[in-house]
Tab-separated table of C-alpha atoms and ligand atoms in Angstrom:
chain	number	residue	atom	x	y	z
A	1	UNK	CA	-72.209	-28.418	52.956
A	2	UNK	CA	-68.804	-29.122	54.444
A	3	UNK	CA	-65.749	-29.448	52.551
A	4	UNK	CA	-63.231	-32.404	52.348
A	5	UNK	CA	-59.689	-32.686	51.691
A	6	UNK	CA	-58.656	-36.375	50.979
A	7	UNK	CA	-54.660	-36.709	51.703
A	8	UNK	CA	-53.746	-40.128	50.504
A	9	UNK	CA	-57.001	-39.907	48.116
A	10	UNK	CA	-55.308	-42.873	45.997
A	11	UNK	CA	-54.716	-45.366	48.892
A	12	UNK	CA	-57.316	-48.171	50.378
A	13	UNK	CA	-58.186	-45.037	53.027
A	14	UNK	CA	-58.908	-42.425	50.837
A	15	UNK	CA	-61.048	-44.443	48.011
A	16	UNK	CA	-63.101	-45.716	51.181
A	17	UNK	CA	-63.573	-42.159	52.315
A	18	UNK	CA	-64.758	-41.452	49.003
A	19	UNK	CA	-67.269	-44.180	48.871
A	20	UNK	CA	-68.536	-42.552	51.893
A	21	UNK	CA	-68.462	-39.015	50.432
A	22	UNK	CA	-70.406	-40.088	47.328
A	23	UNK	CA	-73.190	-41.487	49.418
A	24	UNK	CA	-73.873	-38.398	51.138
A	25	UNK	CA	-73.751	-35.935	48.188
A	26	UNK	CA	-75.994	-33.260	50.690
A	27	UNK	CA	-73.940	-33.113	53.013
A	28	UNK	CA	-70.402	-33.740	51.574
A	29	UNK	CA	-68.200	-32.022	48.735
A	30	UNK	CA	-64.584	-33.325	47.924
A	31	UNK	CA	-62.086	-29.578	47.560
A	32	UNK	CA	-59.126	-31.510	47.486
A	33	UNK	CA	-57.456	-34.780	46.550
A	34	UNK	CA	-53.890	-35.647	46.527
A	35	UNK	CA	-51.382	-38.765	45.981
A	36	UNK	CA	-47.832	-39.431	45.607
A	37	UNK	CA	-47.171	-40.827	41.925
A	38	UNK	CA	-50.308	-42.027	40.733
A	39	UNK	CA	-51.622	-39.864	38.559
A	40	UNK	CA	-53.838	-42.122	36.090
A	41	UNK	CA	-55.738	-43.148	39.668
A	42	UNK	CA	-56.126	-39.316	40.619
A	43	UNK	CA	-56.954	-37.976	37.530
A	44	UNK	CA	-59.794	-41.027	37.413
A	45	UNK	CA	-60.984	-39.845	40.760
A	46	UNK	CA	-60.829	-36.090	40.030
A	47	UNK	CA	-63.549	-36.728	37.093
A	48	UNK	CA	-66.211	-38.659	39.510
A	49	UNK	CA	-65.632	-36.198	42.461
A	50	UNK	CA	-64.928	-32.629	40.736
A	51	UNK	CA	-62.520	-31.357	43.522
A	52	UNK	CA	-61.085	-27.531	43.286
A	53	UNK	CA	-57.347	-29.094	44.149
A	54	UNK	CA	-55.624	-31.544	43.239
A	55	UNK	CA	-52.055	-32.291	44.468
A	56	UNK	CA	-49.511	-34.659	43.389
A	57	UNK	CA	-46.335	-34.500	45.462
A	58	UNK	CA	-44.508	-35.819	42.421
A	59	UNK	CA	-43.746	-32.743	40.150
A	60	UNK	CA	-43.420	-34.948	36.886
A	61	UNK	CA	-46.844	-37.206	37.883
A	62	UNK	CA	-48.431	-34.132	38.585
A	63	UNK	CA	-47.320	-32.591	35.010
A	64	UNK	CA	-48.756	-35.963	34.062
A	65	UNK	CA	-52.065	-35.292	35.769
A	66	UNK	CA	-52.051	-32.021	33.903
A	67	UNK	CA	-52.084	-33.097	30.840
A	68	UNK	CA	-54.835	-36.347	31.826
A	69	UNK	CA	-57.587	-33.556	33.308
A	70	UNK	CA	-56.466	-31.129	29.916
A	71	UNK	CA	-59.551	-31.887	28.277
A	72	UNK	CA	-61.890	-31.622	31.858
A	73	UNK	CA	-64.369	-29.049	32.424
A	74	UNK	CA	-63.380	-27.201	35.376
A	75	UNK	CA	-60.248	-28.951	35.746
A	76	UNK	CA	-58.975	-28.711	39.331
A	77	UNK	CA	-56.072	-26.466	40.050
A	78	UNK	CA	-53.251	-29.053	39.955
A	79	UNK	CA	-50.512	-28.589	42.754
A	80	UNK	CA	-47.535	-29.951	43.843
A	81	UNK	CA	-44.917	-30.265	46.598
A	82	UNK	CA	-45.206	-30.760	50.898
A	83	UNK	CA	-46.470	-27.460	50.101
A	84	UNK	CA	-49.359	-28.237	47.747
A	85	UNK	CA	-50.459	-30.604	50.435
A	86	UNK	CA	-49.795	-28.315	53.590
A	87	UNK	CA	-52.418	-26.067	51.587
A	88	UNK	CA	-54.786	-28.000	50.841
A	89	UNK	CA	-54.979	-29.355	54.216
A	90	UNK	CA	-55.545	-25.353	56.055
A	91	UNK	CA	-58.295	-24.185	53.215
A	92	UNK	CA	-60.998	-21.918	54.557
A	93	UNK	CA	-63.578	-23.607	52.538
A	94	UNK	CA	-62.382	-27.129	54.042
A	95	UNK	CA	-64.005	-28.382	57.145
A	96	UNK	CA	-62.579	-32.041	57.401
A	97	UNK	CA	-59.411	-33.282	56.546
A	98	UNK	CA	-58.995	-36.873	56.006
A	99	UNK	CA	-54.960	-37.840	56.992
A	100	UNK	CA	-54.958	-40.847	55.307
A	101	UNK	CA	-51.112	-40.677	53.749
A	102	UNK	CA	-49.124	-43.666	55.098
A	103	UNK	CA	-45.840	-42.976	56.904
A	104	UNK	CA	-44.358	-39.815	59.181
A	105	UNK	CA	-45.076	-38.047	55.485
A	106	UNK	CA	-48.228	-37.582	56.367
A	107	UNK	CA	-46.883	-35.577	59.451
A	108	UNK	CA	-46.836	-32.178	57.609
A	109	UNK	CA	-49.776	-31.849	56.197
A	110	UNK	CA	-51.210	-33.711	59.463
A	111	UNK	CA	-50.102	-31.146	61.451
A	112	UNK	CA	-51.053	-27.982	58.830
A	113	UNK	CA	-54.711	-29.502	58.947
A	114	UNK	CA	-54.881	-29.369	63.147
A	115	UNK	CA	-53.106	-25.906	63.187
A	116	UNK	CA	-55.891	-24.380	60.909
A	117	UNK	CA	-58.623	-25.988	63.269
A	118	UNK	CA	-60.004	-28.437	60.703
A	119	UNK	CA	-61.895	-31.663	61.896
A	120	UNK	CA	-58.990	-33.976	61.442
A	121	UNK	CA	-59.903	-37.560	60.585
A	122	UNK	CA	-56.908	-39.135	61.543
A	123	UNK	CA	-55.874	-42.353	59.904
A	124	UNK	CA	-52.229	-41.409	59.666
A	125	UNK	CA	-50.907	-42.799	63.110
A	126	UNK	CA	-47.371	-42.659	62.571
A	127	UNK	CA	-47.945	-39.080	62.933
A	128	UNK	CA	-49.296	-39.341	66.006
A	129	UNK	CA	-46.065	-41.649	66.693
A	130	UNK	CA	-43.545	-39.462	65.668
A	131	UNK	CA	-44.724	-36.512	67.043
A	132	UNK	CA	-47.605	-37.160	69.317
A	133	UNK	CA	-46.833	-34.107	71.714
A	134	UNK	CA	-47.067	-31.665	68.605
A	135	UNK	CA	-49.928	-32.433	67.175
A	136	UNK	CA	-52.082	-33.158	70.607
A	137	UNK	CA	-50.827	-29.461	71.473
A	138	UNK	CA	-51.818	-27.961	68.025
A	139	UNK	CA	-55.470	-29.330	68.059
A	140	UNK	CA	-55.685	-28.074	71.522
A	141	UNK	CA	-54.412	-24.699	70.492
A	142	UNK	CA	-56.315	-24.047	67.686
A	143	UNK	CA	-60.008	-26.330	68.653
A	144	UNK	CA	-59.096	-28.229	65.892
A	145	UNK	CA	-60.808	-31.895	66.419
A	146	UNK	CA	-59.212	-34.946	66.404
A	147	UNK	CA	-61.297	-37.953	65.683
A	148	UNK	CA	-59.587	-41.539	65.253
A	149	UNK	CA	-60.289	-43.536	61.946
A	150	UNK	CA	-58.028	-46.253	62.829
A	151	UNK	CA	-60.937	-49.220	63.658
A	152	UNK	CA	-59.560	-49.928	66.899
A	153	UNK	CA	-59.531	-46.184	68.163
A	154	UNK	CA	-62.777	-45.183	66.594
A	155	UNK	CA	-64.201	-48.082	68.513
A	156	UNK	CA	-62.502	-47.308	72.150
A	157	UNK	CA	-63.783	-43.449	70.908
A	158	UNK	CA	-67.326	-45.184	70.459
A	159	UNK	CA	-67.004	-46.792	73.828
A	160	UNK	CA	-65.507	-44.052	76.147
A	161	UNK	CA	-68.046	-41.022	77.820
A	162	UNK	CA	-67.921	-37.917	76.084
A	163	UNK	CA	-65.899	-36.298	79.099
A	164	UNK	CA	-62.875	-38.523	78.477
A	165	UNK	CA	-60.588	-35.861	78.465
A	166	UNK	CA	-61.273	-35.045	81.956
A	167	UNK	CA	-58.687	-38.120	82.216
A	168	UNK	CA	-59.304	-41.813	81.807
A	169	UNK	CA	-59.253	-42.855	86.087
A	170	UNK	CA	-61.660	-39.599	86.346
A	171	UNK	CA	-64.623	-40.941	83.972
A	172	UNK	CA	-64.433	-44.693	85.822
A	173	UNK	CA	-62.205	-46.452	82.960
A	174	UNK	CA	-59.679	-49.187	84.011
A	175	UNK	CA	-57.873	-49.988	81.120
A	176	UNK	CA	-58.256	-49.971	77.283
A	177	UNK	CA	-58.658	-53.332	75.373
A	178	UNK	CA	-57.151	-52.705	72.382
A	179	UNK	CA	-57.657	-56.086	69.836
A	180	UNK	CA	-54.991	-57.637	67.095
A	181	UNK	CA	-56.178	-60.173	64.465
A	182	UNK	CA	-52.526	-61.222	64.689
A	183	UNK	CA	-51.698	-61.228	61.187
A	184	UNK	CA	-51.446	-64.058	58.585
A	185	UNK	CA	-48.592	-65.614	60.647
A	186	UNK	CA	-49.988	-65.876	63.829
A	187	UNK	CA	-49.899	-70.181	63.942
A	188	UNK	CA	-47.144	-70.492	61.869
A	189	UNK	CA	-43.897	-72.482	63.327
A	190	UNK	CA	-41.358	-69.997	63.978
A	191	UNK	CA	-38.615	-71.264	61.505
A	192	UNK	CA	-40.895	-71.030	58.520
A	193	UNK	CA	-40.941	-67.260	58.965
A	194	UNK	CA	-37.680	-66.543	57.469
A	195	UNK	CA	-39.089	-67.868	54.197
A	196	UNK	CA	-41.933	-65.201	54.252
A	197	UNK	CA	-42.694	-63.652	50.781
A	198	UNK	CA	-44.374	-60.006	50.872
A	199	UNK	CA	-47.140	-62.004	48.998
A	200	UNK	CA	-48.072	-63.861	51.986
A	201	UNK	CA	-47.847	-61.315	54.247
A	202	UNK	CA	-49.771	-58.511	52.171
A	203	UNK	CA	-52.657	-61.204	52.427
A	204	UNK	CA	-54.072	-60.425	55.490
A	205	UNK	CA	-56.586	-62.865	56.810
A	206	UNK	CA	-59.593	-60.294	57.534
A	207	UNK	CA	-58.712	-56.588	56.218
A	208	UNK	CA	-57.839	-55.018	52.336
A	209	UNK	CA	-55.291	-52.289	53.401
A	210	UNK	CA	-52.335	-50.645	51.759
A	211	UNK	CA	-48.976	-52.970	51.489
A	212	UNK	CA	-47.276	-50.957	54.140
A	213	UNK	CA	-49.747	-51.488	56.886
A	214	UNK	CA	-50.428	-55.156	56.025
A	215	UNK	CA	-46.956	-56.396	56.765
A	216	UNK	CA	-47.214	-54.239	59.973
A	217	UNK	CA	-50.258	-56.388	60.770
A	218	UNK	CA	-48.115	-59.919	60.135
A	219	UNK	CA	-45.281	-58.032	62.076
A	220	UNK	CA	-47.422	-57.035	64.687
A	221	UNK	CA	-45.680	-53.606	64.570
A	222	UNK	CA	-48.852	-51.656	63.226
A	223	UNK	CA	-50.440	-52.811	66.952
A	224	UNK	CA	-47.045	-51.937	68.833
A	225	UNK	CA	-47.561	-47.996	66.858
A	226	UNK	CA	-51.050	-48.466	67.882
A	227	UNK	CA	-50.438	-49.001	71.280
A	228	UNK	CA	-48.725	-45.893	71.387
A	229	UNK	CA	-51.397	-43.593	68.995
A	230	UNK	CA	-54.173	-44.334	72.171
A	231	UNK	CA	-51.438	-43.348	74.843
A	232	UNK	CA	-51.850	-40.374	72.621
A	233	UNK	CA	-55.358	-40.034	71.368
A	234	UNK	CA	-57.163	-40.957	75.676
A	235	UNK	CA	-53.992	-39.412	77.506
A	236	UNK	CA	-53.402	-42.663	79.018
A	237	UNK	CA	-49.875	-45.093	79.335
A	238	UNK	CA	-48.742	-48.067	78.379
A	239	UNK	CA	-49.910	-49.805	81.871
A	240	UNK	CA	-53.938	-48.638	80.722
A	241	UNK	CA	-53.834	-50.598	77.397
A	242	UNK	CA	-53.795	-54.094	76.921
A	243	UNK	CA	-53.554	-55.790	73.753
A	244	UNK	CA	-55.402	-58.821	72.737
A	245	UNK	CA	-55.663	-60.902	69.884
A	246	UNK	CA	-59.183	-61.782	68.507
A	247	UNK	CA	-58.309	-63.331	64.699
A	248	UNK	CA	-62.059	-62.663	63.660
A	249	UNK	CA	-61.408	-59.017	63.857
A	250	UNK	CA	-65.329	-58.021	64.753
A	251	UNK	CA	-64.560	-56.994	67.975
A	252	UNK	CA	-62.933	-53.609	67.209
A	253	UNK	CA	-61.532	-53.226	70.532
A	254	UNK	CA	-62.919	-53.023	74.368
A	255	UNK	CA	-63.078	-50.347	77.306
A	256	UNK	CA	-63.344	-51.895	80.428
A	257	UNK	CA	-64.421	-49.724	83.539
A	258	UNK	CA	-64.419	-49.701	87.274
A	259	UNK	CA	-67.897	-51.392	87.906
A	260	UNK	CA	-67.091	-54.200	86.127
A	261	UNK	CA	-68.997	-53.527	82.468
A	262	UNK	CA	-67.050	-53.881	79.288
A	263	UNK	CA	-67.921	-51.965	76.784
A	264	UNK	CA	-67.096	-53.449	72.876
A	265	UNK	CA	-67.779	-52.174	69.394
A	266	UNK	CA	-68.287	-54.066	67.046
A	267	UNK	CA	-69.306	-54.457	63.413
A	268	UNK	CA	-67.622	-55.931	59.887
A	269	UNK	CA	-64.171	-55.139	58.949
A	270	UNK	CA	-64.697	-52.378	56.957
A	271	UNK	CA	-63.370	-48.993	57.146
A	272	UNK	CA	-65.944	-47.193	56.117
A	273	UNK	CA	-67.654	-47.775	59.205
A	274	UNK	CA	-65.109	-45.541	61.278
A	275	UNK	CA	-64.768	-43.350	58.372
A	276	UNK	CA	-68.887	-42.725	58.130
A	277	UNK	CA	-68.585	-42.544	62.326
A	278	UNK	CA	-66.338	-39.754	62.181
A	279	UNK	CA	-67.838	-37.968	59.060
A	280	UNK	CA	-71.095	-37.556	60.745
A	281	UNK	CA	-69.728	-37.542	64.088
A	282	UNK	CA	-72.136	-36.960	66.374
A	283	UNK	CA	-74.738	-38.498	64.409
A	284	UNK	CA	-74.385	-41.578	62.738
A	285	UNK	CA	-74.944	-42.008	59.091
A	286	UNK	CA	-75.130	-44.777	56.207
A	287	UNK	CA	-71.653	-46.090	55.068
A	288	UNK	CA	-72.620	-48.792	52.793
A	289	UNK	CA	-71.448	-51.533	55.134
A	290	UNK	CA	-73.170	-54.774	55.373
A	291	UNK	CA	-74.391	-55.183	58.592
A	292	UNK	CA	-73.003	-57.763	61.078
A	293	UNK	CA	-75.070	-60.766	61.038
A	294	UNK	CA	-74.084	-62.649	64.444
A	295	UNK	CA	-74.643	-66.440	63.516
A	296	UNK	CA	-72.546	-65.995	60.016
A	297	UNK	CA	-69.937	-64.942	62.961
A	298	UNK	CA	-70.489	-67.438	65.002
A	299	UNK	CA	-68.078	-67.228	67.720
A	300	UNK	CA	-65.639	-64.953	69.111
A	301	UNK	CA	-62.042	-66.097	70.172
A	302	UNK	CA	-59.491	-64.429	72.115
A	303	UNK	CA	-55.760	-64.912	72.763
A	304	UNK	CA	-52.977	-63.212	74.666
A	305	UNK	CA	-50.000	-61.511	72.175
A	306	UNK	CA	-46.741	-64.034	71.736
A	307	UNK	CA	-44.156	-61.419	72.143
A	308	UNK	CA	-41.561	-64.053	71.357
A	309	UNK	CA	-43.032	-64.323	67.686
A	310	UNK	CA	-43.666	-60.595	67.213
A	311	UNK	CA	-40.582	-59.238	68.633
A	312	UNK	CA	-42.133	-55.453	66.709
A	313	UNK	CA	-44.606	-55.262	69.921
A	314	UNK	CA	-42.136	-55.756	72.455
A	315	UNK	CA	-40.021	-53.619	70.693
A	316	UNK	CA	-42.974	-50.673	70.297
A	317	UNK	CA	-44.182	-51.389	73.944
A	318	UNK	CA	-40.555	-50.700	75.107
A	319	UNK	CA	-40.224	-47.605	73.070
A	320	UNK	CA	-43.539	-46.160	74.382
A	321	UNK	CA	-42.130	-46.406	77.718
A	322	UNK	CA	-38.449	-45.306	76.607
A	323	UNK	CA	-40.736	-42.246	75.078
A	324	UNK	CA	-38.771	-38.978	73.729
A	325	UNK	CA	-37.231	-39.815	70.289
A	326	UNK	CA	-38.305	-43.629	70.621
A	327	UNK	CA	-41.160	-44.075	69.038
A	328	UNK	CA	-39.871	-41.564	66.407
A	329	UNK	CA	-37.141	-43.495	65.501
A	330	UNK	CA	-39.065	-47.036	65.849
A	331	UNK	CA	-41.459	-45.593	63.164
A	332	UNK	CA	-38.805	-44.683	60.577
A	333	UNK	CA	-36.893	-47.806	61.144
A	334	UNK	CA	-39.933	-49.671	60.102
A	335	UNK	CA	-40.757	-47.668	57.287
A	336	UNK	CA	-37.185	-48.864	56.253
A	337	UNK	CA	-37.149	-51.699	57.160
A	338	UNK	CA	-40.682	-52.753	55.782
A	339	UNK	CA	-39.779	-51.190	52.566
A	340	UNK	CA	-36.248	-53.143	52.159
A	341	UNK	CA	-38.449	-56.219	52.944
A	342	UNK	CA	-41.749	-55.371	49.947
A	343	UNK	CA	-37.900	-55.011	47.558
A	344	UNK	CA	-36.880	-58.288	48.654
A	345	UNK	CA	-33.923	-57.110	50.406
A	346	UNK	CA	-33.806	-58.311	53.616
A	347	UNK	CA	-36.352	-61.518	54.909
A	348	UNK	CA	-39.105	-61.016	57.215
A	349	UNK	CA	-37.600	-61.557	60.493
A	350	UNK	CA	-35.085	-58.598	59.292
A	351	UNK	CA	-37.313	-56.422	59.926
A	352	UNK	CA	-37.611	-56.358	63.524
A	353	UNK	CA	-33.551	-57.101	63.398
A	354	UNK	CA	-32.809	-53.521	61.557
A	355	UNK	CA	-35.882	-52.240	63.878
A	356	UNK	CA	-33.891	-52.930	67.095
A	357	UNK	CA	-30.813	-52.130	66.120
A	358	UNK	CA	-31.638	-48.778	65.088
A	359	UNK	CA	-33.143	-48.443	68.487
A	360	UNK	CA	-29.972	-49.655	70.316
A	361	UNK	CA	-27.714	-46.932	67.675
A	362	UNK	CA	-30.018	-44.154	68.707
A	363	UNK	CA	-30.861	-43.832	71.964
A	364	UNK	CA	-33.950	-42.000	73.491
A	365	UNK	CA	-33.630	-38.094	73.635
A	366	UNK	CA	-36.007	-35.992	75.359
A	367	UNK	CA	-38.452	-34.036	73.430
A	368	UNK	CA	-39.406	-31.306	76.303
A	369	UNK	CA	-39.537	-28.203	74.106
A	370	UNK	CA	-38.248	-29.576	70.804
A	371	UNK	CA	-40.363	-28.377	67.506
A	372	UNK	CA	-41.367	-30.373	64.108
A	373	UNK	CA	-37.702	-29.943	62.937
A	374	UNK	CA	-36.021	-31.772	65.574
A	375	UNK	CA	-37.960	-34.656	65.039
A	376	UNK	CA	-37.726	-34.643	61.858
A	377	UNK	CA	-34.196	-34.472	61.783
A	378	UNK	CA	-34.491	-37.945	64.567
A	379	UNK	CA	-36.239	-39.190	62.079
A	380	UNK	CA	-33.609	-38.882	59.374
A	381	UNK	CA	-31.077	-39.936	61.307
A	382	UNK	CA	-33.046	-43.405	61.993
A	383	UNK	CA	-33.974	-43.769	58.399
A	384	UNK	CA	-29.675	-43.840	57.047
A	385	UNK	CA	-29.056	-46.037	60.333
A	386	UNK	CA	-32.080	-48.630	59.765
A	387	UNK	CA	-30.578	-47.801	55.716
A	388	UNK	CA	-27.073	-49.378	56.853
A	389	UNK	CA	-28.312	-52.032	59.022
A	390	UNK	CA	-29.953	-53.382	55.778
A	391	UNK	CA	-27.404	-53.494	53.777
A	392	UNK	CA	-25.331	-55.208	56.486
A	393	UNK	CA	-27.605	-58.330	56.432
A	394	UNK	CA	-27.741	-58.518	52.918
B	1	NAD	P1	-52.100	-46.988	50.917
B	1	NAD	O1	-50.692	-47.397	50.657
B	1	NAD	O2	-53.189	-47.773	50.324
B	1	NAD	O3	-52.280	-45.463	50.447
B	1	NAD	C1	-51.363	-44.475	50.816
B	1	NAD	C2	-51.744	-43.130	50.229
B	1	NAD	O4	-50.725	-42.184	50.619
B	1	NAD	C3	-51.785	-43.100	48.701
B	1	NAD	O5	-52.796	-42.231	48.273
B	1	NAD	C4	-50.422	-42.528	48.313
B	1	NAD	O6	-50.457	-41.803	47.085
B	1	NAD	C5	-50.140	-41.580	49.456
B	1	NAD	N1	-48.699	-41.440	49.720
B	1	NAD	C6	-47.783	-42.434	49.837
B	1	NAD	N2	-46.565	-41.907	50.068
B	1	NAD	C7	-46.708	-40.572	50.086
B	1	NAD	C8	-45.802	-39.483	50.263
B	1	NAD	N3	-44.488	-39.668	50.460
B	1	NAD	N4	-46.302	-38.223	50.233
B	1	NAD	C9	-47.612	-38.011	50.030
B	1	NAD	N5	-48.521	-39.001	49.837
B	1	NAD	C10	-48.068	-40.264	49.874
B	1	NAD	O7	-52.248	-46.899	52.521
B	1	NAD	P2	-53.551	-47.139	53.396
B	1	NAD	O8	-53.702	-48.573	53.702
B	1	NAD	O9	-54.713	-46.376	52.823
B	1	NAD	O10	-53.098	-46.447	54.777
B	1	NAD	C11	-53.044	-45.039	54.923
B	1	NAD	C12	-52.870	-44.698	56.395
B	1	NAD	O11	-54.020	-45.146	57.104
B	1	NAD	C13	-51.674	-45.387	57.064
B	1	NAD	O12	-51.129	-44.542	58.018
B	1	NAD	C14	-52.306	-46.598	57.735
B	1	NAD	O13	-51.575	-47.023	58.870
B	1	NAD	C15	-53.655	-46.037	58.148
B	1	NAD	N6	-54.702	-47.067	58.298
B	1	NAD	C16	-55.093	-47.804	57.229
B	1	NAD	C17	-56.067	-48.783	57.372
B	1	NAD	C18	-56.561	-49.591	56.186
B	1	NAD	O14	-57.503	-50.371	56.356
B	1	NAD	N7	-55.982	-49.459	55.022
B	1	NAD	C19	-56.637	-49.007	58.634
B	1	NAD	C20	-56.212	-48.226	59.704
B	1	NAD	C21	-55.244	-47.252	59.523
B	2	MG	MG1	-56.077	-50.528	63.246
């Protein structure tokens, strides 16, 4: 029986892993779950899965939980804090972890969860992002695995030979096809973009994800930081990974090798797919998905990225290469940015605006040698510079 800690439990991640969980009751038990603020959510999921922890980083929501579990038999041990979740994420009785908080505050616990040696089910790539060197080194140090939940990684992790980290040129791989749906504005004119609502671009054509990630799928910033999380996940550049759009999203990206052969995974868009692949990893296991019936699909298309309408991609490609604080400081100008853009304060085109200009304020340090603090203060920095550059456009 191997135990689970859900970070993020709350979010369109962590009620998929659960789904998961709960079909595998033999082999699965939920120790922990945590969220943010929502503590009606948590306490709901604390009943059905009977955790020992539960952490809400909110000190008043997680009085609040306290007092929704007070009638619970066996109430989990409510905790709170960075803390509460660097915990739960290093218990002895926990196998897996599932990093499925959005945004570099996932890093922490992230990090906590590959330093204890944990099976780390990694859905939080801005970690990887912001601090890609760090966390690569502490799975390494402590055999801690690292198995990729994002679709597009579990796929190229599906389609590479189990010796990949002998080096990608080493095992016969040419480059990495990574796909892109492209978003809900991918045929849109260009002008109308500035009248973008975060309605329209929460409603992404193919996937249900969390509000952050959806309008980095119509920026086509969440394929720029995933451009970067496979640099970080094969040990490969930015010249080894190509992105391509495919708007039916079935193809969940490509590995193309020396000989010629392609290899492609595909399946529904569903995460529970990656999430069961990386659950049962090496054996594969039911996750409830419908399976992919071909002529419903129909046919496949395929399109090179506009980098003139998703100036986020250029923008990630270039900080990939930049690399040091780059990519750090890309991420938390987004989260900004995307943020001031879900509160209506700046329009959609802003966002790659306050993105770049935070880039151009803060140029790329090196990271040679630099620990978890330096970054995060990089990252602080970036968030009150993206901060001003929003309230300049307003
Ligand atoms: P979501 O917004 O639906 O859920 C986020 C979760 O994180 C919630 O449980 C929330 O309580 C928690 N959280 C938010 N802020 C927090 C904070 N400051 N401290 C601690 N916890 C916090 O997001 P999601 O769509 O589930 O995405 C989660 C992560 O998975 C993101 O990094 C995203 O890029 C990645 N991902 C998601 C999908 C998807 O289909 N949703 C696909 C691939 C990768
Ligand atoms: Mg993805």
């Amino acid at each position: 029986m191997i135990g689970v800690t859900v970070l993020g439990a709350t979010g369109s991640i962590g009620v998929s892993t659960l789904d998961v969980l709960a079909r595998h009751p033999d082999r699965f038990r939920a120790v922990a779950l945590t969220a943010n603020t929502d503590a009606e959510r948590l306490a709901e999921q604390c009943r059905q899965h009977r955790p020992q922890y539960a952490v809400m980083v909110d000190p008043a929501a997680a009085q609040r939980l306290g007092e929704l579990l007070a009638d619970m038999p066996d109430r989990p041990e409510i905790l709170t804090g960075v803390e509460g979740l660097e915990q739960v994420s290093s218990l002895p009785e926990v196998g897996y972890v599932m990093a499925a908080i959005v945004g570099a505050a996932g890093l922490r616990p992230t990090l906590a969860a590959a330093h204890a040696g944990k099976r780390v089910l990694l859905a939080n790539k801005e970690s990887l992002v912001v601090a890609g060197a760090l966390l690569i080194q502490a799975v390494a140090d402590s055999g801690a695995e690292l198995l990729p939940i994002d679709s597009e990684h579990n796929a190229i992790f599906q389609c590479l030979p189990p010796n990949f980290s002998d080096g990608l040129a080493q095992v016969g791989v040419r480059r990495i096809l990574l796909t892109a749906s492209g978003g809900p504005f991918r045929d849109w004119p260009l002008e109308r973009l500035s009248s973008v609502t975060p309605e329209q671009a929460c409603a992404h054509p193919t996937w249900d994800m969390g509000r952050k990630i959806s309008v980095d799928s119509a920026t086509m910033m969440n394929k720029g930081l995933e451009v970067i999380e496979a640099c970080w996940l094969f040990g490969t550049d930015t010249d080894h990974v190509q992105v391509v759009v495919h708007p039916q999203s079935v193809i969940h990206s490509l590995v193309q090798y020396d000989d010629g052969s392609v290899l492609a995974q595909l399946g529904n868009p569903d995460m529970r797919t990656p999430i069961a692949h990386a659950m049962g990893w090496p054996e594969r296991m039911d996750s409830g998905v419908t399976p992919l019936d071909l002529f419903a699909v129909a046919r496949l298309d395929f399109q090179e990225p506009d980098f003139a309408r998703f100036p986020c991609l250029r923008l990630a490609f270039e900080s990939a290469r930049a690399g040091g604080t780059a990519p750090a400081v890309l991420n938390a100008a987004n989260e900004i940015a995307v943020a001031a853009f879900l509160d209506r304060r700046i329009d959609f085109p802003g966002i790659a605006a306050v993105v770049e200009g935070t880039l151009e304020a803060l140029p790329p340090e090196s990271v040679a040698g630099q620990g978890l603090e330096f970054l995060l203060d990089i990252d602080r920095r970036a968030r009150e510079q993206a901060e001003r550059l929003v309230l300049e456009r307003r």
